[in-house]
Coordinates of C-alpha atoms in Angstrom, one line a residue:
M1269 CA -24.0 85.4 86.3
P1270 CA -21.6 88.2 85.1
S1271 CA -20.0 87.7 81.5
V1272 CA -16.4 86.9 81.7
R1273 CA -14.4 89.8 80.2
Y1274 CA -11.3 87.9 78.9
Q1275 CA -11.4 84.4 77.2
K1276 CA -9.0 81.6 77.4
G1277 CA -6.2 82.5 74.8
D1278 CA -6.5 86.2 75.2
I1279 CA -3.3 88.1 75.1
V1280 CA -3.5 90.8 77.8
M1281 CA -1.3 92.6 80.0
G1282 CA -1.2 91.8 83.5
R1283 CA 0.0 93.6 86.8
W1284 CA 2.7 91.8 88.7
P1285 CA 1.3 91.3 92.3
G1286 CA 2.5 94.1 94.9
S1287 CA 3.7 96.6 91.9
N1288 CA 2.7 98.7 89.2
L1289 CA 4.4 96.5 86.6
Y1290 CA 2.4 95.4 83.6
Y1291 CA 3.6 92.3 81.6
E1292 CA 2.1 90.7 78.6
V1293 CA 0.3 87.2 79.5
K1294 CA -1.6 84.8 78.0
V1295 CA -5.3 84.0 79.6
L1296 CA -5.3 80.3 80.5
R1297 CA -8.8 80.0 82.2
F1298 CA -11.1 81.7 84.5
D1299 CA -12.4 80.3 87.8
P1300 CA -15.8 81.4 88.6
N1301 CA -15.9 80.6 92.3
S1302 CA -12.5 82.5 93.1
Q1303 CA -13.4 85.1 90.3
L1304 CA -9.7 84.8 89.5
Y1305 CA -7.7 84.6 86.2
T1306 CA -5.1 82.3 85.7
V1307 CA -2.6 83.8 83.4
I1308 CA 0.9 82.6 82.1
Y1309 CA 4.1 85.0 81.5
K1310 CA 6.2 84.5 78.7
D1311 CA 9.1 82.9 81.1
G1312 CA 6.4 80.1 82.0
T1313 CA 5.3 81.7 85.5
E1314 CA 1.7 81.0 86.1
L1315 CA -0.4 83.6 88.4
E1316 CA -3.9 84.1 89.4
L1317 CA -5.0 87.6 88.8
K1318 CA -8.2 89.6 89.7
E1319 CA -9.8 91.3 86.5
Q1320 CA -8.8 94.8 87.7
D1321 CA -5.2 93.7 87.5
I1322 CA -5.6 92.8 83.7
K1323 CA -6.1 95.4 80.8
S1324 CA -6.3 94.8 77.3
A1325 CA -3.0 95.2 75.1
A1326 CA -4.7 97.8 73.2
S1327 CA -4.9 100.4 76.1
F1328 CA -1.0 100.7 76.2
Q1329 CA 0.2 102.8 73.1
V1330 CA 2.7 101.0 71.0
R1331 CA 5.3 103.0 69.2
A1332 CA 8.9 102.9 68.2
R1333 CA 11.7 103.9 70.2
S1334 CA 13.3 107.1 68.8
R1335 CA 16.7 107.5 69.2
S1336 CA 16.6 111.4 68.7
R1337 CA 16.4 113.4 72.0
S1338 CA 14.3 116.8 72.5
P1339 CA 16.2 119.5 74.1
A1340 CA 14.2 119.3 77.1
R1341 CA 15.7 115.7 77.7
R1342 CA 19.3 116.5 77.1
R1343 CA 21.3 117.0 80.3
S1344 CA 25.0 118.3 81.1
R1345 CA 27.4 115.7 81.7
S1346 CA 28.7 118.0 84.2
R1347 CA 28.2 117.3 87.9
S1348 CA 26.0 119.7 90.1
P1349 CA 28.1 120.6 93.3
A1350 CA 24.9 119.6 95.3
R1351 CA 25.1 115.9 93.8
T1352 CA 27.3 113.4 95.6
T1353 CA 30.3 112.2 93.8
R1354 CA 29.5 108.5 93.9
R1355 CA 26.4 106.6 93.3
S1356 CA 25.7 103.0 93.1
A1357 CA 25.0 101.9 89.5
P1358 CA 21.5 100.7 90.1
R1359 CA 20.4 103.9 91.9
A1360 CA 22.0 105.9 89.4
A1361 CA 20.1 104.4 86.5
A1362 CA 16.8 104.8 88.8
A1363 CA 17.5 108.7 89.0
V1364 CA 18.4 109.0 85.5
A1365 CA 15.2 107.0 84.4
A1366 CA 13.2 109.2 86.6
A1367 CA 14.7 112.5 85.6
S1368 CA 14.0 111.6 82.1
I1369 CA 10.5 111.2 82.9
T1370 CA 10.1 114.3 84.6
A1371 CA 12.1 116.4 82.2
S1372 CA 9.7 115.9 79.4
A1373 CA 7.0 117.9 81.4
P1374 CA 3.8 116.6 79.9
T1375 CA 0.6 118.7 79.5
P1376 CA -2.4 117.8 81.4
Q1377 CA -3.7 116.6 78.1
K1378 CA -1.0 114.0 77.6
D1379 CA -0.7 113.0 81.0
T1380 CA -3.0 110.2 80.7
K1381 CA -1.6 109.1 77.6
L1382 CA 2.0 109.3 78.9
K1383 CA 0.9 107.2 81.6
N1384 CA 0.2 104.2 79.5
T1385 CA 3.3 104.5 77.4
V1386 CA 6.2 104.9 79.8
E1387 CA 8.2 101.7 80.2
M1388 CA 10.9 101.0 82.9
K1389 CA 13.5 98.4 81.9
L1390 CA 13.2 96.3 85.1
T1391 CA 14.7 93.1 85.4
S1392 CA 15.4 90.5 88.2
L1393 CA 18.3 91.3 90.3
P1394 CA 20.0 88.2 91.3
Q1395 CA 21.5 87.9 94.7
T1396 CA 25.0 86.6 93.5
K1397 CA 27.8 88.9 93.2
T1398 CA 28.7 87.8 89.7
A1399 CA 25.2 89.1 88.4
E1400 CA 26.3 92.9 89.3
N1401 CA 28.3 93.0 85.9
N1402 CA 25.4 94.2 83.8
S1403 CA 27.4 94.2 80.6
N1404 CA 27.8 90.3 80.8
N1405 CA 26.3 89.0 77.4
K1406 CA 25.2 85.9 78.7
H1407 CA 23.0 87.3 81.2
E1408 CA 21.7 90.0 78.8
K1409 CA 20.6 87.6 76.0
K1410 CA 18.8 85.5 78.8
E1411 CA 17.2 88.6 79.9
E1412 CA 16.1 89.7 76.5
N1413 CA 14.4 86.1 76.0
N1414 CA 12.7 85.9 79.1
T1415 CA 11.7 89.4 80.0
A1416 CA 8.1 90.5 79.0
S1417 CA 7.3 94.2 78.3
K1418 CA 7.1 96.2 81.4
I1419 CA 5.0 99.3 82.1
T1420 CA 5.0 101.5 85.2
E1421 CA 2.6 104.4 85.9
Q1422 CA 4.5 107.8 85.7
K1423 CA 6.3 108.8 88.9
S1424 CA 8.7 111.5 90.2
E1425 CA 12.3 111.0 90.7
S1426 CA 11.7 110.4 94.4
K1427 CA 9.0 107.8 94.1
V1428 CA 11.1 106.1 91.6
E1429 CA 14.2 105.7 94.1
E1430 CA 11.7 105.2 96.8
E1431 CA 10.3 102.2 94.8
F1432 CA 13.6 101.1 94.0
D1433 CA 14.8 100.9 97.6
K1434 CA 11.3 98.9 98.5
N1435 CA 12.4 96.2 95.8
Q1436 CA 16.1 96.4 95.6
G1437 CA 16.2 92.4 96.0
R1438 CA 14.1 91.9 92.9
Y1439 CA 14.6 94.4 90.7
N1440 CA 17.5 96.3 88.7
L1441 CA 17.1 99.4 86.3
R1442 CA 19.0 98.8 83.5
R1443 CA 20.1 100.7 80.3
R1444 CA 19.6 99.2 76.8
K1445 CA 22.6 97.2 75.5
D1446 CA 23.3 99.7 72.5
D1447 CA 23.1 102.9 74.6
G1448 CA 26.9 101.6 76.2
D1449 CA 28.5 102.3 79.3
S1450 CA 30.0 105.6 78.7
K1451 CA 26.9 107.7 78.0
P1452 CA 24.8 107.1 81.0
A1453 CA 23.3 110.7 80.9
E1454 CA 21.5 109.7 77.6
T1455 CA 19.4 107.0 79.1
K1456 CA 15.7 107.7 78.8
P1457 CA 12.6 105.7 79.5
D1458 CA 11.6 103.2 76.8
V1459 CA 8.1 103.5 75.2
L1460 CA 6.4 100.1 75.1
A1461 CA 7.3 98.3 72.0
T1462 CA 5.3 94.7 72.0
P1463 CA 8.1 92.2 70.8
A1464 CA 7.5 89.3 68.9
A1465 CA 6.2 86.5 70.7
V1466 CA 8.8 84.4 72.3
P1467 CA 8.2 80.4 71.1
A1468 CA 7.6 78.3 73.8
A1469 CA 10.5 76.2 72.7
T1470 CA 12.8 78.6 73.8
L1471 CA 11.8 78.8 77.6
S1472 CA 13.8 76.6 79.8
T1473 CA 15.0 76.5 83.3
P1474 CA 18.2 76.4 84.8
L1475 CA 20.3 73.3 83.9
D1476 CA 20.4 70.4 86.6
F1477 CA 22.8 67.6 87.3
G1478 CA 26.0 69.4 86.3
G1479 CA 24.7 71.0 83.0
K1480 CA 25.8 69.6 79.8
I1481 CA 28.9 68.1 81.0
G1482 CA 27.1 66.6 83.9
A1483 CA 24.8 64.8 81.2
Y1484 CA 27.7 63.0 79.5
F1485 CA 28.8 61.9 83.1
W1486 CA 25.4 60.8 84.2
L1487 CA 24.9 58.7 80.9
I1488 CA 28.0 56.6 81.7
F1489 CA 28.0 56.5 85.6
L1490 CA 24.5 55.5 86.1
P1491 CA 24.6 52.2 84.0
A1492 CA 28.3 51.4 85.2
W1493 CA 27.2 52.0 89.1
V1494 CA 24.2 49.6 88.6
L1495 CA 26.8 46.9 87.1
F1496 CA 29.0 47.4 90.1
L1497 CA 26.3 47.0 92.5
I1498 CA 25.1 43.7 90.9
L1499 CA 28.6 42.0 90.6
Q1500 CA 29.7 43.3 93.8
V1501 CA 26.7 41.9 95.8
S1502 CA 27.1 38.7 93.7
Q1503 CA 30.5 37.9 95.5
E1504 CA 31.0 35.5 98.3
D1505 CA 32.5 38.5 100.2
P1506 CA 30.9 41.7 99.0
S1507 CA 33.0 44.0 101.5
L1508 CA 34.6 47.0 99.7
T1509 CA 38.0 45.4 100.3
N1510 CA 36.9 43.4 97.0
F1511 CA 36.5 46.0 95.1
P1512 CA 36.6 46.1 92.0
P1513 CA 34.4 43.0 91.5
P1514 CA 35.9 40.8 88.7
L1515 CA 34.2 41.4 85.2
P1516 CA 32.4 38.4 83.6
P1517 CA 33.0 37.4 80.1
L1518 CA 30.8 39.1 77.6
E1519 CA 28.3 36.2 76.7
A1520 CA 27.5 36.2 80.5
F1521 CA 25.7 39.6 80.1
W1522 CA 23.2 38.3 77.5
D1523 CA 20.5 35.7 77.4
P1524 CA 17.7 35.9 74.9
R1525 CA 15.3 34.3 77.5
A1526 CA 16.0 37.1 79.8
L1527 CA 15.1 39.7 76.9
G1528 CA 11.9 37.7 76.3
F1529 CA 10.9 37.9 79.9
V1530 CA 11.4 41.4 80.4
I1531 CA 9.4 42.2 77.1
L1532 CA 6.5 40.0 78.1
W1533 CA 6.6 41.6 81.6
I1534 CA 6.2 45.1 80.3
L1535 CA 3.5 44.0 77.7
F1536 CA 1.4 42.3 80.4
Q1537 CA 1.7 45.5 82.6
A1538 CA 0.6 47.5 79.6
L1539 CA -2.2 45.4 79.1
L1540 CA -3.3 45.8 82.7
Y1541 CA -3.0 49.5 82.4
V1542 CA -5.2 50.3 79.3
L1543 CA -8.1 48.0 80.8
P1544 CA -11.1 50.2 81.5
V1545 CA -10.9 49.3 85.3
G1546 CA -10.5 51.9 88.0
K1547 CA -10.6 55.5 88.3
L1548 CA -9.8 58.0 85.4
S1549 CA -8.0 61.0 87.4
E1550 CA -7.0 64.4 86.3
G1551 CA -3.5 65.8 86.5
M1552 CA -2.5 69.0 87.4
P1553 CA -3.2 72.0 85.0
L1554 CA -0.3 72.0 82.1
R1555 CA 1.0 75.6 80.9
S1556 CA -1.9 75.7 78.3
G1557 CA -4.6 75.2 80.8
E1558 CA -5.2 71.7 79.8
R1559 CA -5.7 68.6 82.5
L1560 CA -4.7 65.3 81.1
K1561 CA -6.6 62.3 82.2
Y1562 CA -4.9 59.1 83.6
R1563 CA -6.0 55.8 84.2
T1564 CA -5.0 55.2 88.0
N1565 CA -5.9 51.4 88.4
G1566 CA -2.4 50.5 89.6
Y1567 CA -3.4 48.7 92.7
F1568 CA -6.0 46.6 90.5
A1569 CA -2.8 45.8 88.4
V1570 CA -0.5 44.6 91.4
M1571 CA -3.5 42.5 92.8
V1572 CA -4.0 40.6 89.3
T1573 CA -0.3 40.1 88.8
A1574 CA 0.1 38.7 92.5
L1575 CA -2.8 36.2 91.2
M1576 CA -1.0 35.3 88.2
V1577 CA 2.3 34.9 89.7
A1578 CA 0.8 32.7 92.6
A1579 CA -0.7 30.4 90.0
A1580 CA 2.3 30.2 88.0
V1581 CA 4.7 29.2 91.1
Y1582 CA 1.9 26.7 91.8
Q1583 CA 2.2 25.2 88.3
G1584 CA 5.8 24.8 88.8
L1585 CA 7.4 27.8 87.2
D1586 CA 10.8 28.3 89.0
L1587 CA 10.9 32.1 89.9
T1588 CA 14.7 31.6 91.4
Y1589 CA 15.6 31.9 87.5
I1590 CA 15.2 35.6 88.4
H1591 CA 18.1 35.4 91.3
S1592 CA 20.6 33.5 89.0
N1593 CA 20.1 35.6 86.0
F1594 CA 20.0 38.9 87.5
L1595 CA 22.8 40.4 85.4
Q1596 CA 21.1 39.3 82.2
L1597 CA 17.6 40.5 83.2
A1598 CA 19.4 44.0 83.9
T1599 CA 21.2 44.0 80.7
A1600 CA 18.1 43.4 79.0
T1601 CA 16.1 46.1 80.9
F1602 CA 18.9 48.5 80.1
L1603 CA 18.7 47.8 76.4
I1604 CA 15.0 48.5 76.5
S1605 CA 15.3 51.7 78.5
V1606 CA 18.0 53.0 76.0
L1607 CA 15.5 52.2 72.9
L1608 CA 12.8 53.8 74.5
S1609 CA 14.9 57.1 75.3
I1610 CA 16.1 57.1 71.8
Y1611 CA 12.3 57.0 70.7
L1612 CA 11.3 59.6 73.2
Y1613 CA 14.0 61.9 72.0
V1614 CA 13.4 61.7 68.4
R1615 CA 9.6 62.0 68.9
S1616 CA 10.3 65.2 70.8
R1617 CA 11.8 66.7 67.6
Y1618 CA 8.5 66.6 66.0
T1619 CA 6.2 67.6 69.0
A1620 CA 4.5 71.0 69.5
P1621 CA 6.6 73.6 71.4
Q1622 CA 3.9 73.9 74.2
E1623 CA 4.4 70.2 74.9
L1624 CA 7.9 70.2 75.9
A1625 CA 9.2 70.4 79.2
L1626 CA 10.9 73.5 80.5
G1627 CA 14.0 71.6 82.0
G1628 CA 14.9 69.6 79.1
N1629 CA 14.8 72.1 76.2
S1630 CA 18.7 73.4 76.3
G1631 CA 19.5 72.7 72.9
N1632 CA 22.5 70.5 73.8
L1633 CA 21.7 66.8 72.4
A1634 CA 23.1 64.8 75.4
Y1635 CA 21.5 66.9 78.2
D1636 CA 18.1 66.9 76.5
F1637 CA 18.5 63.1 75.8
F1638 CA 19.1 62.8 79.4
K1639 CA 16.7 65.1 80.8
G1640 CA 13.9 64.5 78.6
R1641 CA 12.3 66.9 76.1
E1642 CA 8.7 66.1 76.0
L1643 CA 6.5 66.7 79.2
N1644 CA 3.9 64.0 78.6
P1645 CA 4.6 61.8 75.4
R1646 CA 1.6 59.8 74.8
I1647 CA 0.6 57.1 72.4
R1648 CA -3.0 58.0 72.0
S1649 CA -4.2 58.1 75.9
F1650 CA -1.6 55.6 76.8
D1651 CA 0.8 58.0 79.0
L1652 CA 4.5 56.5 78.5
K1653 CA 5.9 58.3 81.6
F1654 CA 3.2 57.5 84.1
F1655 CA 3.0 54.1 83.1
C1656 CA 6.6 53.6 83.5
E1657 CA 6.7 55.6 86.7
M1658 CA 4.3 53.3 88.2
R1659 CA 3.9 49.8 86.6
P1660 CA 6.6 47.6 85.5
G1661 CA 9.7 48.9 87.5
L1662 CA 7.6 49.3 90.7
I1663 CA 5.5 46.2 90.7
G1664 CA 8.8 44.4 89.3
W1665 CA 10.5 45.6 92.5
C1666 CA 7.8 43.3 94.5
L1667 CA 8.4 40.5 91.9
I1668 CA 12.2 40.4 92.5
N1669 CA 11.9 40.5 96.2
F1670 CA 9.5 37.5 96.1
A1671 CA 11.8 35.6 93.8
M1672 CA 14.9 36.2 96.4
A1673 CA 13.0 34.8 99.2
L1674 CA 12.4 31.8 97.3
A1675 CA 15.9 31.8 96.3
E1676 CA 17.0 32.0 99.9
M1677 CA 14.9 29.1 100.9
K1678 CA 16.5 27.0 98.1
K1679 CA 20.0 28.0 98.6
Q1680 CA 20.0 27.9 102.4
G1681 CA 17.6 24.8 102.8
L1682 CA 14.9 26.4 104.8
D1683 CA 11.3 25.5 104.9
A1684 CA 10.3 29.4 105.0
P1685 CA 12.2 32.7 104.4
S1686 CA 14.2 34.3 107.5
Y1687 CA 12.9 37.0 109.7
A1688 CA 15.2 39.3 107.9
M1689 CA 13.9 38.3 104.4
I1690 CA 10.4 38.6 105.6
L1691 CA 10.8 42.0 107.0
V1692 CA 12.6 43.2 103.7
N1693 CA 9.7 41.9 101.5
L1694 CA 6.8 43.1 103.9
F1695 CA 8.2 46.5 104.3
Q1696 CA 9.0 47.1 100.8
L1697 CA 5.6 45.6 99.5
L1698 CA 3.9 48.1 102.0
Y1699 CA 5.7 50.9 100.3
V1700 CA 4.7 49.7 96.8
L1701 CA 1.0 49.1 97.6
D1702 CA 0.8 52.2 99.7
G1703 CA 2.2 54.1 96.3
L1704 CA -0.4 52.3 93.9
W1705 CA -3.3 52.8 96.3
N1706 CA -2.6 56.4 96.2
E1707 CA -1.8 56.6 92.8
E1708 CA -3.1 59.9 92.1
A1709 CA -0.7 61.8 94.4
I1710 CA 2.0 60.8 91.6
L1711 CA 0.2 63.3 89.6
T1712 CA 1.3 66.3 91.9
T1713 CA 5.2 65.2 91.9
M1714 CA 8.0 67.0 90.3
D1715 CA 8.5 64.0 88.0
L1716 CA 5.2 64.4 86.5
M1717 CA 4.5 68.0 86.6
H1718 CA 7.9 69.6 85.3
D1719 CA 10.4 66.8 84.3
G1720 CA 10.6 65.7 80.9
F1721 CA 10.5 62.2 80.1
G1722 CA 14.2 60.9 78.8
F1723 CA 16.9 58.7 79.8
M1724 CA 17.1 59.9 83.4
L1725 CA 13.3 58.8 84.2
A1726 CA 13.1 55.7 81.6
F1727 CA 16.4 54.2 83.0
G1728 CA 15.4 55.1 86.9
D1729 CA 11.8 53.7 86.3
L1730 CA 12.9 50.2 84.5
V1731 CA 16.4 49.7 85.8
W1732 CA 17.3 51.7 88.9
V1733 CA 14.3 50.9 90.9
P1734 CA 14.1 47.3 90.4
F1735 CA 17.4 46.4 90.2
T1736 CA 19.1 48.7 93.0
Y1737 CA 16.3 48.7 95.5
T1738 CA 16.0 44.9 95.7
L1739 CA 19.8 45.0 96.9
Q1740 CA 18.7 44.1 100.5
A1741 CA 16.8 41.0 99.6
Y1742 CA 19.5 39.9 97.0
Y1743 CA 22.1 40.4 99.8
L1744 CA 20.3 38.0 102.1
V1745 CA 20.2 35.2 99.8
S1746 CA 23.8 34.3 100.3
H1747 CA 24.4 36.2 103.7
P1748 CA 21.7 35.3 106.1
N1749 CA 21.3 37.5 109.2
S1750 CA 19.4 36.2 112.3
L1751 CA 17.3 38.5 114.1
S1752 CA 15.9 38.0 117.9
V1753 CA 12.0 38.6 118.6
L1754 CA 13.0 41.8 120.1
A1755 CA 15.2 43.1 117.1
V1756 CA 12.1 42.4 114.8
A1757 CA 9.8 44.6 117.2
V1758 CA 12.0 47.2 117.2
I1759 CA 12.4 47.4 113.3
I1760 CA 8.7 47.2 112.9
I1761 CA 8.1 50.3 115.1
I1762 CA 10.9 51.9 113.2
K1763 CA 9.1 51.3 110.2
L1764 CA 5.4 52.0 111.2
V1765 CA 6.8 55.5 112.5
G1766 CA 8.6 56.3 109.1
F1767 CA 5.3 55.1 107.1
Y1768 CA 3.0 57.2 109.3
I1769 CA 5.0 60.3 108.8
F1770 CA 5.4 59.6 105.0
R1771 CA 1.7 58.9 104.3
K1772 CA 0.5 61.6 106.5
S1773 CA 2.4 64.3 105.1
N1774 CA 1.8 63.3 101.6
S1775 CA -1.8 63.2 102.3
E1776 CA -1.7 66.6 103.3
K1777 CA 0.3 68.1 100.5
N1778 CA -1.6 66.4 97.9
A1779 CA -5.3 67.4 99.5
F1780 CA -3.8 71.0 99.7
R1781 CA -2.3 71.2 96.2
R1782 CA -5.8 69.8 94.5
N1783 CA -8.2 72.1 96.5
P1784 CA -6.5 74.5 99.1
S1785 CA -10.2 75.8 99.9
D1786 CA -11.3 72.7 101.0
P1787 CA -13.1 73.1 104.4
K1788 CA -11.4 70.1 105.8
L1789 CA -8.2 71.9 105.3
S1790 CA -9.4 75.2 107.1
H1791 CA -7.3 74.4 109.9
L1792 CA -4.1 74.6 108.4
K1793 CA -1.8 77.7 108.6
T1794 CA -0.3 79.2 105.3
I1795 CA 1.6 82.1 104.0
P1796 CA 0.2 84.0 100.7
T1797 CA 2.7 84.4 97.9
A1798 CA 2.5 86.7 95.0
T1799 CA 1.6 84.0 92.7
G1800 CA -1.7 83.6 94.3
K1801 CA -0.8 80.3 95.8
S1802 CA -0.2 79.8 99.6
L1803 CA 2.7 77.8 101.4
L1804 CA 1.7 75.5 104.1
V1805 CA 3.1 75.9 107.3
S1806 CA 1.3 73.8 109.8
G1807 CA 0.6 70.2 110.3
W1808 CA 3.6 68.0 109.4
W1809 CA 4.8 70.6 106.9
G1810 CA 5.2 73.3 110.2
V1811 CA 7.6 70.7 111.5
V1812 CA 10.1 70.6 108.6
R1813 CA 10.1 71.7 105.0
H1814 CA 10.3 68.3 103.6
P1815 CA 8.3 65.8 106.3
N1816 CA 7.7 63.5 103.5
Y1817 CA 11.4 63.1 103.1
L1818 CA 11.8 62.5 106.8
G1819 CA 9.5 59.6 106.7
D1820 CA 11.3 58.1 103.7
L1821 CA 14.4 58.2 105.4
I1822 CA 13.2 56.4 108.7
M1823 CA 11.6 53.9 106.3
A1824 CA 14.9 53.6 104.4
L1825 CA 16.6 52.7 108.0
A1826 CA 14.1 49.9 108.5
W1827 CA 14.9 48.4 105.5
S1828 CA 18.6 48.1 106.0
L1829 CA 18.5 47.2 109.4
P1830 CA 17.6 43.4 108.9
C1831 CA 20.8 43.0 107.1
G1832 CA 22.9 43.7 109.9
F1833 CA 26.2 45.5 110.1
S1834 CA 28.7 43.0 108.5
H1835 CA 29.0 44.8 105.3
L1836 CA 28.3 48.2 103.9
L1837 CA 26.7 47.1 100.7
P1838 CA 23.0 46.5 102.0
W1839 CA 23.2 50.1 103.5
Y1840 CA 23.5 51.5 100.0
Y1841 CA 20.2 52.4 99.7
M1842 CA 20.1 54.4 102.9
I1843 CA 23.3 56.0 101.8
Y1844 CA 21.7 56.7 98.3
F1845 CA 18.6 58.1 99.4
I1846 CA 20.4 60.4 101.8
I1847 CA 22.2 61.9 98.9
L1848 CA 19.2 62.0 96.4
L1849 CA 16.7 64.0 99.1
V1850 CA 19.5 66.5 100.0
H1851 CA 19.8 66.8 96.2
R1852 CA 16.2 67.1 95.9
D1853 CA 16.0 69.7 98.6
S1854 CA 18.5 71.9 97.0
R1855 CA 16.6 72.0 93.7
D1856 CA 13.4 72.9 95.5
M1857 CA 15.1 75.5 97.5
S1858 CA 16.4 77.5 94.2
D1859 CA 12.9 76.9 92.6
C1860 CA 11.0 78.3 95.4
R1861 CA 13.1 81.1 96.2
R1862 CA 12.9 82.0 92.6
K1863 CA 9.1 81.6 92.4
Y1864 CA 7.9 82.7 95.6
G1865 CA 10.6 85.5 96.5
S1866 CA 10.4 87.0 99.9
A1867 CA 7.3 84.9 101.0
W1868 CA 9.9 82.1 100.6
D1869 CA 12.1 83.8 102.7
E1870 CA 9.4 84.2 105.3
Y1871 CA 8.5 80.5 105.0
C1872 CA 12.0 79.6 105.7
R1873 CA 12.1 81.5 108.9
T1874 CA 8.9 80.0 110.1
V1875 CA 9.9 76.7 109.3
R1876 CA 13.6 76.5 110.1
Y1877 CA 14.6 72.9 109.4
R1878 CA 14.9 71.2 106.1
I1879 CA 14.6 67.6 106.8
I1880 CA 15.3 66.5 110.2
P1881 CA 14.1 68.5 113.0
R1882 CA 17.2 70.4 115.1
I1883 CA 19.7 68.5 112.8
Y1884 CA 19.2 69.5 109.3

């Protein structure tokens, strides 16, 4: 076995694939099978590099940038008649930089030395028109924080311009800010100066959800929207002509028994989560290279819960309390989600920088509270985000649906739930059981891998899911909808088609992310990227870019159809999900274009449609 040259934690210089640029990187791990090093750049980007693409930092000479200029580097400001009168700013900068390199005329003895010291100031060139103003202070500040030291081998002016033309969409040659715009002729290549390490806490990603102002909006809007839905569907006529619904008195929002019920429910699910039952699964690698372990026993938890609920009902427990006290239960759960969010934000202030999420680290209190600062908050081995994502809200969704079926029987005087209620219960139960059976797949999702745990996920997991996804069942309690046998058969077929697409595509994605070299996946076609990863372009992922979203939408249609077309409210989930998935698609598009560059453009040309074939 050959020895590993670079060890975990080493600070080295890594070559950016497809270029001669070297950046300061940190070694995360070495894969003996692929013989590749996984490294992380200062902006959080992870790549897999071969050993020949890595050099020790000592091989690059570090020296201070002198402001004095040798006579050989001085150039007249007068323009040669042979030169064109106009030149684009980037090309002019490229020519100036190249001329400065060649004008120094190094001796053969210094040639090799100079090769390792010359630096070109190259930064990402955004495609937007506003980014052309290179003197914009905000852009300069961002680039100074996120751009690593850049090294290129010595080349002539023609080679520099040729390289610029080749990478015009990716790089922009710029002067240092202190040189000023009035002296372009004095621009010279910078000598490698290793900057102080950028703290991990300064790493962040572009703000989502409307930025800082949007955070205030969502903190108010989301609870208000859940309240509106509950009050609207509780009316005898829930049509939008009766908007807004009347507000009940304040005492109607609160019931101590409801708070106690919610607390006991969460503690019961937490107890099932910590039991040493089920598989101990590894999450995806973190920026540090570490893989966290998760107890994936969700299917065991839902089975035990079902037995306990059945026993309680047999002993005389009246679950219709959930229907008659729906507002009070929602209020109690909202209070718990707010207290949890406050705890998460406070503890994140004392968390190590490398444990923070890139997306919730803006420095603005409201935005970071909403988005979540800490990526994987844990109390010992108890992962708070994973628990809330999969247990109390998701299993609680099924419990509420079952309670609504009992309430329908009681209110309508039925011996059994209606066909519509049975379909809604079975469809959504299948969805939850599938998620808990394939619980490992959640470890490769955006929520677990990238989003911090704050109000957005805490409220979404504990309040939004159980109290808005049950809207169809709540509606059917007071507004029954009779279905023919043919209608039932058609709705079941629609559900099964959506479920097949959803499960098949998610299984392909999860298997490919975990082990792209698996022989079982050898038939899948891919597009390689500069990051060392590949983009899947066959199977369901060759039909549309998000086939799992397509399956989700078809299933959402099947959930709403049993409620009929008398009112718009039971179709809320379908409408909401379209908006949600389109927003997720836009986030994915911007993130992947920034991460994969030209490979993503090729992928978009190969897989033309985003979610719905030939439509969108």
